Coordinates of N, CA and C in Angstrom, one line a residue:
M1 N 10.3 -49.2 -109.6 CA 10.6 -47.9 -110.1 C 9.5 -47.4 -111.0
A2 N 9.2 -46.1 -110.9 CA 8.1 -45.6 -111.7 C 8.5 -45.5 -113.2
S3 N 7.6 -45.7 -114.1 CA 8.0 -45.7 -115.5 C 7.8 -44.3 -116.1
K4 N 8.6 -44.1 -117.2 CA 8.4 -42.8 -117.9 C 7.3 -43.0 -118.9
K5 N 6.4 -41.9 -118.9 CA 5.3 -41.9 -119.9 C 5.8 -41.2 -121.2
G6 N 5.1 -41.5 -122.2 CA 5.5 -41.0 -123.5 C 5.5 -39.5 -123.7
G7 N 4.4 -38.8 -123.2 CA 4.3 -37.4 -123.4 C 5.1 -36.5 -122.4
D8 N 5.8 -37.1 -121.5 CA 6.5 -36.3 -120.5 C 7.9 -36.6 -120.4
P9 N 8.8 -35.9 -121.3 CA 10.2 -36.2 -121.3 C 10.8 -35.8 -120.0
G10 N 11.7 -36.6 -119.4 CA 12.4 -36.2 -118.2 C 11.6 -36.5 -116.9
R11 N 10.4 -36.8 -117.0 CA 9.5 -37.0 -115.8 C 9.4 -38.5 -115.5
K12 N 9.4 -38.9 -114.3 CA 9.1 -40.3 -113.8 C 7.8 -40.1 -113.1
I13 N 6.7 -40.4 -113.7 CA 5.3 -40.3 -113.2 C 5.1 -41.4 -112.1
I14 N 4.7 -40.9 -111.0 CA 4.4 -41.9 -109.9 C 2.9 -42.1 -109.8
S15 N 2.1 -41.1 -109.9 CA 0.6 -41.2 -109.8 C 0.0 -40.2 -110.8
D16 N -1.0 -40.7 -111.5 CA -1.8 -39.8 -112.4 C -3.2 -39.8 -112.0
N17 N -3.8 -38.7 -111.9 CA -5.2 -38.5 -111.5 C -6.1 -38.4 -112.8
R18 N -6.5 -39.6 -113.3 CA -7.3 -39.6 -114.6 C -8.7 -39.1 -114.3
K19 N -9.2 -39.4 -113.1 CA -10.6 -39.0 -112.8 C -10.7 -37.5 -112.8
A20 N -9.7 -36.8 -112.5 CA -9.8 -35.3 -112.5 C -10.1 -34.8 -113.9
R21 N -9.5 -35.3 -114.9 CA -9.7 -34.8 -116.2 C -11.1 -35.2 -116.7
F22 N -11.7 -36.2 -116.1 CA -13.1 -36.6 -116.5 C -14.1 -35.7 -115.8
N23 N -13.8 -35.4 -114.5 CA -14.8 -34.7 -113.7 C -14.7 -33.2 -113.8
Y24 N -13.6 -32.7 -114.2 CA -13.4 -31.2 -114.2 C -13.0 -30.7 -115.6
E25 N -13.3 -29.5 -115.8 CA -12.8 -28.8 -117.1 C -11.6 -28.0 -116.7
I26 N -10.4 -28.5 -117.1 CA -9.1 -27.9 -116.7 C -8.9 -26.6 -117.5
E27 N -8.5 -25.6 -116.8 CA -8.3 -24.3 -117.4 C -6.8 -23.9 -117.4
D28 N -6.2 -24.1 -116.3 CA -4.8 -23.6 -116.2 C -4.0 -24.6 -115.3
T29 N -2.8 -24.9 -115.7 CA -2.0 -25.8 -114.9 C -0.7 -25.1 -114.4
L30 N -0.2 -25.6 -113.3 CA 1.1 -25.1 -112.8 C 1.8 -26.2 -111.9
E31 N 3.1 -26.1 -111.8 CA 3.9 -27.1 -111.1 C 4.2 -26.6 -109.7
A32 N 4.1 -27.5 -108.8 CA 4.4 -27.2 -107.4 C 5.3 -28.2 -106.7
G33 N 6.2 -27.8 -105.9 CA 7.0 -28.8 -105.1 C 6.1 -29.3 -104.0
I34 N 6.5 -30.4 -103.4 CA 5.7 -31.0 -102.3 C 6.7 -31.3 -101.2
E35 N 6.3 -30.8 -100.0 CA 7.1 -31.0 -98.8 C 7.0 -32.4 -98.3
L36 N 8.1 -33.2 -98.3 CA 8.1 -34.6 -97.9 C 9.0 -34.7 -96.7
R37 N 8.7 -35.7 -95.9 CA 9.5 -36.0 -94.7 C 9.9 -37.4 -94.6
G38 N 11.2 -37.6 -94.2 CA 11.7 -39.0 -93.9 C 11.4 -40.0 -95.0
T39 N 10.6 -41.0 -94.6 CA 10.5 -42.2 -95.5 C 9.5 -42.0 -96.6
E40 N 8.9 -40.8 -96.7 CA 7.9 -40.6 -97.8 C 8.7 -40.6 -99.1
V41 N 9.9 -40.0 -99.1 CA 10.7 -40.0 -100.4 C 11.0 -41.4 -100.8
K42 N 11.3 -42.3 -99.9 CA 11.7 -43.7 -100.3 C 10.4 -44.4 -100.8
S43 N 9.3 -44.2 -100.2 CA 8.1 -44.8 -100.8 C 7.8 -44.3 -102.2
L44 N 8.0 -43.0 -102.4 CA 7.8 -42.4 -103.8 C 8.8 -43.0 -104.7
R45 N 10.0 -43.1 -104.3 CA 11.0 -43.7 -105.3 C 10.6 -45.1 -105.7
N46 N 9.9 -45.8 -104.8 CA 9.5 -47.2 -105.1 C 8.2 -47.1 -106.0
G47 N 7.7 -45.9 -106.3 CA 6.6 -45.8 -107.2 C 5.3 -46.1 -106.6
K48 N 5.2 -45.9 -105.3 CA 3.9 -46.2 -104.6 C 3.3 -44.9 -104.1
A49 N 2.2 -44.5 -104.7 CA 1.5 -43.3 -104.2 C 0.2 -43.2 -105.0
N50 N -0.8 -42.5 -104.4 CA -2.1 -42.4 -105.1 C -2.7 -41.0 -104.8
I51 N -3.0 -40.3 -105.8 CA -3.6 -38.9 -105.7 C -5.0 -38.9 -106.2
A52 N -5.6 -40.0 -106.4 CA -6.9 -40.1 -107.0 C -8.0 -39.4 -106.2
E53 N -7.9 -39.4 -104.9 CA -8.9 -38.8 -104.0 C -8.4 -37.6 -103.3
S54 N -7.3 -37.0 -103.8 CA -6.8 -35.9 -103.1 C -7.3 -34.5 -103.6
Y55 N -7.1 -33.5 -102.8 CA -7.6 -32.2 -103.2 C -6.6 -31.2 -102.5
A56 N -6.6 -30.0 -103.0 CA -5.7 -28.9 -102.5 C -6.6 -27.8 -102.0
A57 N -6.1 -27.1 -101.0 CA -6.9 -26.0 -100.4 C -5.9 -25.0 -99.8
E58 N -6.3 -23.7 -99.7 CA -5.5 -22.7 -99.1 C -5.9 -22.6 -97.6
Y59 N -4.8 -22.6 -96.8 CA -5.0 -22.5 -95.3 C -3.8 -21.7 -94.7
G60 N -4.1 -20.6 -94.1 CA -3.1 -19.8 -93.4 C -2.1 -19.2 -94.4
G61 N -2.5 -18.8 -95.6 CA -1.6 -18.2 -96.5 C -0.7 -19.2 -97.2
E62 N -1.0 -20.5 -97.1 CA -0.3 -21.5 -97.8 C -1.2 -22.5 -98.5
I63 N -0.7 -23.2 -99.5 CA -1.6 -24.2 -100.2 C -1.2 -25.6 -99.6
W64 N -2.1 -26.3 -99.2 CA -1.9 -27.6 -98.6 C -2.6 -28.7 -99.5
I65 N -2.1 -29.9 -99.6 CA -2.7 -31.0 -100.3 C -3.1 -32.0 -99.2
Y66 N -4.4 -32.4 -99.4 CA -4.9 -33.4 -98.4 C -5.3 -34.7 -99.1
N67 N -5.2 -35.8 -98.3 CA -5.6 -37.1 -98.7 C -4.8 -37.7 -99.8
V68 N -3.5 -37.3 -99.9 CA -2.6 -38.0 -100.8 C -2.1 -39.3 -100.1
Y69 N -2.2 -40.4 -100.7 CA -1.9 -41.7 -100.1 C -0.4 -42.0 -100.5
I70 N 0.5 -41.9 -99.5 CA 1.9 -42.4 -99.7 C 2.1 -43.5 -98.6
P71 N 2.1 -44.7 -99.0 CA 2.2 -45.8 -98.0 C 3.4 -45.8 -97.2
E72 N 3.4 -46.5 -96.1 CA 4.6 -46.5 -95.2 C 5.7 -47.3 -95.9
Y73 N 6.9 -47.0 -95.6 CA 8.1 -47.7 -96.1 C 8.4 -48.8 -95.1
L74 N 8.2 -50.0 -95.6 CA 8.3 -51.2 -94.7 C 9.6 -51.4 -94.0
Q75 N 10.7 -51.0 -94.6 CA 12.0 -51.3 -94.0 C 12.4 -50.3 -92.9
A76 N 11.6 -49.2 -92.7 CA 11.8 -48.2 -91.7 C 10.6 -48.1 -90.8
N77 N 10.1 -49.1 -90.2 CA 8.8 -49.1 -89.5 C 8.9 -48.2 -88.3
R78 N 10.0 -48.0 -87.7 CA 10.0 -47.1 -86.5 C 9.9 -45.7 -86.8
F79 N 10.4 -45.3 -88.0 CA 10.5 -43.9 -88.3 C 9.4 -43.5 -89.4
N80 N 8.4 -44.3 -89.5 CA 7.5 -44.2 -90.6 C 6.6 -42.9 -90.4
H81 N 5.9 -42.6 -91.5 CA 5.1 -41.4 -91.6 C 3.6 -41.9 -91.6
E82 N 2.7 -40.9 -91.5 CA 1.3 -41.2 -91.6 C 1.0 -41.2 -93.1
P83 N 0.3 -42.2 -93.6 CA 0.1 -42.3 -95.1 C -0.8 -41.2 -95.7
R84 N -1.7 -40.6 -95.0 CA -2.6 -39.6 -95.5 C -2.5 -38.2 -94.8
R85 N -1.3 -37.9 -94.3 CA -1.2 -36.6 -93.6 C -1.3 -35.4 -94.6
P86 N -1.7 -34.3 -94.2 CA -1.7 -33.1 -95.0 C -0.2 -32.7 -95.4
R87 N 0.0 -32.3 -96.6 CA 1.4 -31.9 -97.0 C 1.4 -30.5 -97.6
K88 N 2.3 -29.7 -97.2 CA 2.4 -28.3 -97.7 C 3.0 -28.4 -99.1
L89 N 2.5 -27.5 -100.0 CA 3.0 -27.4 -101.3 C 3.9 -26.2 -101.4
L90 N 5.0 -26.3 -102.1 CA 6.0 -25.3 -102.1 C 5.8 -24.4 -103.4
L91 N 5.2 -23.2 -103.1 CA 4.9 -22.3 -104.2 C 5.4 -20.9 -103.8
H92 N 5.5 -20.0 -104.8 CA 5.8 -18.6 -104.6 C 4.6 -17.9 -104.1
K93 N 4.7 -16.8 -103.4 CA 3.6 -16.0 -102.9 C 2.6 -15.6 -104.0
R94 N 3.2 -15.2 -105.2 CA 2.4 -14.8 -106.3 C 1.5 -15.9 -106.8
E95 N 2.1 -17.1 -106.8 CA 1.3 -18.3 -107.3 C 0.2 -18.7 -106.2
I96 N 0.6 -18.5 -105.0 CA -0.4 -18.8 -103.9 C -1.6 -17.8 -104.0
G97 N -1.2 -16.5 -104.2 CA -2.3 -15.5 -104.4 C -3.1 -15.7 -105.6
K98 N -2.6 -16.2 -106.7 CA -3.3 -16.5 -107.9 C -4.3 -17.6 -107.6
L99 N -3.8 -18.7 -107.0 CA -4.7 -19.9 -106.7 C -5.8 -19.5 -105.8
A100 N -5.4 -18.8 -104.7 CA -6.4 -18.5 -103.7 C -7.5 -17.5 -104.2
G101 N -7.0 -16.6 -105.0 CA -8.0 -15.6 -105.6 C -8.9 -16.3 -106.6
A102 N -8.4 -17.2 -107.4 CA -9.3 -17.9 -108.3 C -10.3 -18.8 -107.6
V103 N -9.9 -19.4 -106.5 CA -10.9 -20.2 -105.7 C -11.9 -19.3 -105.1
Q104 N -11.5 -18.2 -104.5 CA -12.5 -17.3 -103.8 C -13.4 -16.5 -104.7
K105 N -12.8 -15.9 -105.8 CA -13.5 -15.0 -106.6 C -14.3 -15.7 -107.7
E106 N -13.6 -16.7 -108.4 CA -14.2 -17.3 -109.5 C -14.8 -18.7 -109.2
G107 N -14.7 -19.2 -108.0 CA -15.3 -20.4 -107.7 C -14.6 -21.7 -108.3
K108 N -13.3 -21.5 -108.6 CA -12.6 -22.6 -109.2 C -12.1 -23.6 -108.1
T109 N -11.6 -24.7 -108.6 CA -11.1 -25.8 -107.7 C -9.7 -26.1 -108.0
I110 N -8.9 -26.3 -107.0 CA -7.5 -26.7 -107.2 C -7.4 -28.2 -107.2
V111 N -7.1 -28.7 -108.4 CA -7.1 -30.2 -108.6 C -5.7 -30.7 -108.9
P112 N -5.2 -31.7 -108.1 CA -3.9 -32.3 -108.4 C -4.1 -33.3 -109.6
L113 N -3.2 -33.1 -110.6 CA -3.3 -34.0 -111.8 C -2.2 -35.1 -111.8
K114 N -1.0 -34.8 -111.5 CA 0.1 -35.8 -111.6 C 1.1 -35.5 -110.4
L115 N 1.6 -36.6 -109.9 CA 2.7 -36.6 -108.9 C 3.9 -37.3 -109.6
Y116 N 5.0 -36.6 -109.7 CA 6.1 -37.1 -110.5 C 7.5 -36.6 -109.9
F117 N 8.5 -37.2 -110.4 CA 9.9 -36.7 -110.2 C 10.3 -36.1 -111.4
N118 N 10.9 -34.8 -111.3 CA 11.3 -34.1 -112.5 C 12.7 -34.6 -112.9
D119 N 13.3 -34.1 -113.9 CA 14.6 -34.5 -114.4 C 15.7 -34.3 -113.4
K120 N 15.5 -33.4 -112.4 CA 16.5 -33.2 -111.4 C 16.3 -34.1 -110.2
G121 N 15.3 -34.9 -110.2 CA 15.0 -35.8 -109.1 C 14.2 -35.3 -108.0
R122 N 13.5 -34.2 -108.2 CA 12.7 -33.6 -107.1 C 11.2 -34.0 -107.3
A123 N 10.6 -34.2 -106.2 CA 9.1 -34.6 -106.3 C 8.3 -33.3 -106.6
K124 N 7.5 -33.4 -107.6 CA 6.7 -32.3 -108.0 C 5.2 -32.8 -108.2
L125 N 4.3 -31.8 -108.1 CA 2.9 -32.1 -108.3 C 2.4 -31.1 -109.3
E126 N 1.7 -31.6 -110.3 CA 1.1 -30.8 -111.3 C -0.4 -30.5 -110.9
L127 N -0.6 -29.2 -110.6 CA -1.9 -28.7 -110.2 C -2.7 -28.1 -111.3
A128 N -4.0 -28.0 -111.2 CA -4.8 -27.4 -112.2 C -5.9 -26.6 -111.5
L129 N -6.1 -25.4 -112.1 CA -7.3 -24.6 -111.7 C -8.5 -25.1 -112.7
A130 N -9.5 -25.6 -112.1 CA -10.5 -26.3 -112.9 C -11.9 -25.9 -112.4
R131 N -12.9 -26.1 -113.3 CA -14.3 -25.9 -113.0 C -15.0 -27.3 -113.1
G132 N -16.0 -27.5 -112.3 CA -16.7 -28.8 -112.4 C -17.5 -28.8 -113.7
K133 N -17.5 -29.9 -114.4 CA -18.2 -30.0 -115.6 C -19.7 -30.1 -115.4
K134 N -20.5 -29.6 -116.3 CA -21.9 -29.7 -116.2 C -22.3 -31.1 -116.6
L135 N -22.9 -31.8 -115.7 CA -23.3 -33.2 -116.0 C -24.6 -33.2 -116.8
H136 N -24.7 -34.1 -117.7 CA -25.8 -34.2 -118.6 C -27.0 -34.6 -117.8
D137 N -28.1 -33.9 -118.0 CA -29.4 -34.2 -117.3 C -30.1 -35.3 -118.0
K138 N -30.1 -36.5 -117.4 CA -30.7 -37.7 -117.9 C -32.2 -37.7 -117.9
R139 N -32.8 -36.8 -117.0 CA -34.3 -36.8 -116.9 C -35.0 -36.5 -118.2
E140 N -34.5 -35.5 -118.9 CA -35.1 -35.2 -120.2 C -35.0 -36.3 -121.2
T141 N -33.8 -36.9 -121.3 CA -33.7 -38.1 -122.3 C -34.6 -39.2 -121.8
E142 N -34.7 -39.5 -120.5 CA -35.6 -40.5 -120.0 C -37.0 -40.3 -120.4
K143 N -37.4 -39.0 -120.2 CA -38.8 -38.6 -120.6 C -39.1 -38.9 -122.1
K144 N -38.2 -38.5 -122.9 CA -38.3 -38.7 -124.4 C -38.4 -40.2 -124.7
R145 N -37.5 -41.0 -124.1 CA -37.5 -42.4 -124.3 C -38.8 -43.1 -123.9
D146 N -39.3 -42.7 -122.7 CA -40.5 -43.3 -122.2 C -41.7 -42.9 -123.1
W147 N -41.7 -41.6 -123.6 CA -42.8 -41.2 -124.4 C -42.7 -41.9 -125.7
Q148 N -41.6 -42.2 -126.3 CA -41.4 -43.0 -127.5 C -42.0 -44.4 -127.3
R149 N -41.7 -45.0 -126.2 CA -42.2 -46.3 -125.9 C -43.7 -46.3 -125.8
E150 N -44.2 -45.3 -125.1 CA -45.7 -45.2 -124.9 C -46.4 -45.0 -126.2
K151 N -45.7 -44.1 -127.1 CA -46.3 -43.8 -128.4 C -46.3 -45.0 -129.3
S152 N -45.3 -45.8 -129.2 CA -45.2 -47.0 -130.1 C -46.3 -48.0 -129.6
R153 N -46.5 -48.1 -128.3 CA -47.5 -49.1 -127.8 C -48.9 -48.6 -128.2
L154 N -49.1 -47.3 -128.1 CA -50.5 -46.8 -128.5 C -50.7 -47.1 -130.0
M155 N -49.7 -46.8 -130.8 CA -49.8 -47.0 -132.3 C -50.1 -48.5 -132.6
K156 N -49.4 -49.4 -131.8 CA -49.5 -50.8 -132.0 C -50.9 -51.3 -131.7
N157 N -51.5 -50.7 -130.6 CA -52.8 -51.1 -130.1 C -53.9 -50.6 -131.1
L158 N -53.7 -49.4 -131.7 CA -54.7 -48.9 -132.6 C -54.7 -49.5 -133.9
G159 N -53.5 -50.0 -134.4 CA -53.4 -50.5 -135.7 C -53.4 -51.9 -135.8

């Protein structure tokens, strides 16, 4: 069974995307339901899922999440699901419009942060509108470091 985390009362967190908080600058979050079929619910109840490599995108006026790994439920092998199939997110039209507009107009990314069961027992996904972080340019620091080394060698040879 999935464990409760300290900062989330009433939530049983199944999967947390820690890499998203490192790679993106999170601006706005919202909660979305996730459409599950058959044995996917049983796999999630066992606490087995991974959203580390997943992403969400708008397609046909709906928001879909891709590459969420929900493993097969071993006791129901005949009725099993595909582990990485695209899944529709359950959102209101206004929320879909807000997300799609932010992606198209402002160049933001829809990033999944957490997959959890809420206090009513429904599977939910915490999404974020995010921007990619500016990565530190190492070339400038490497140039300075190399120059400092060269300068110390020159000073050593002269003195």
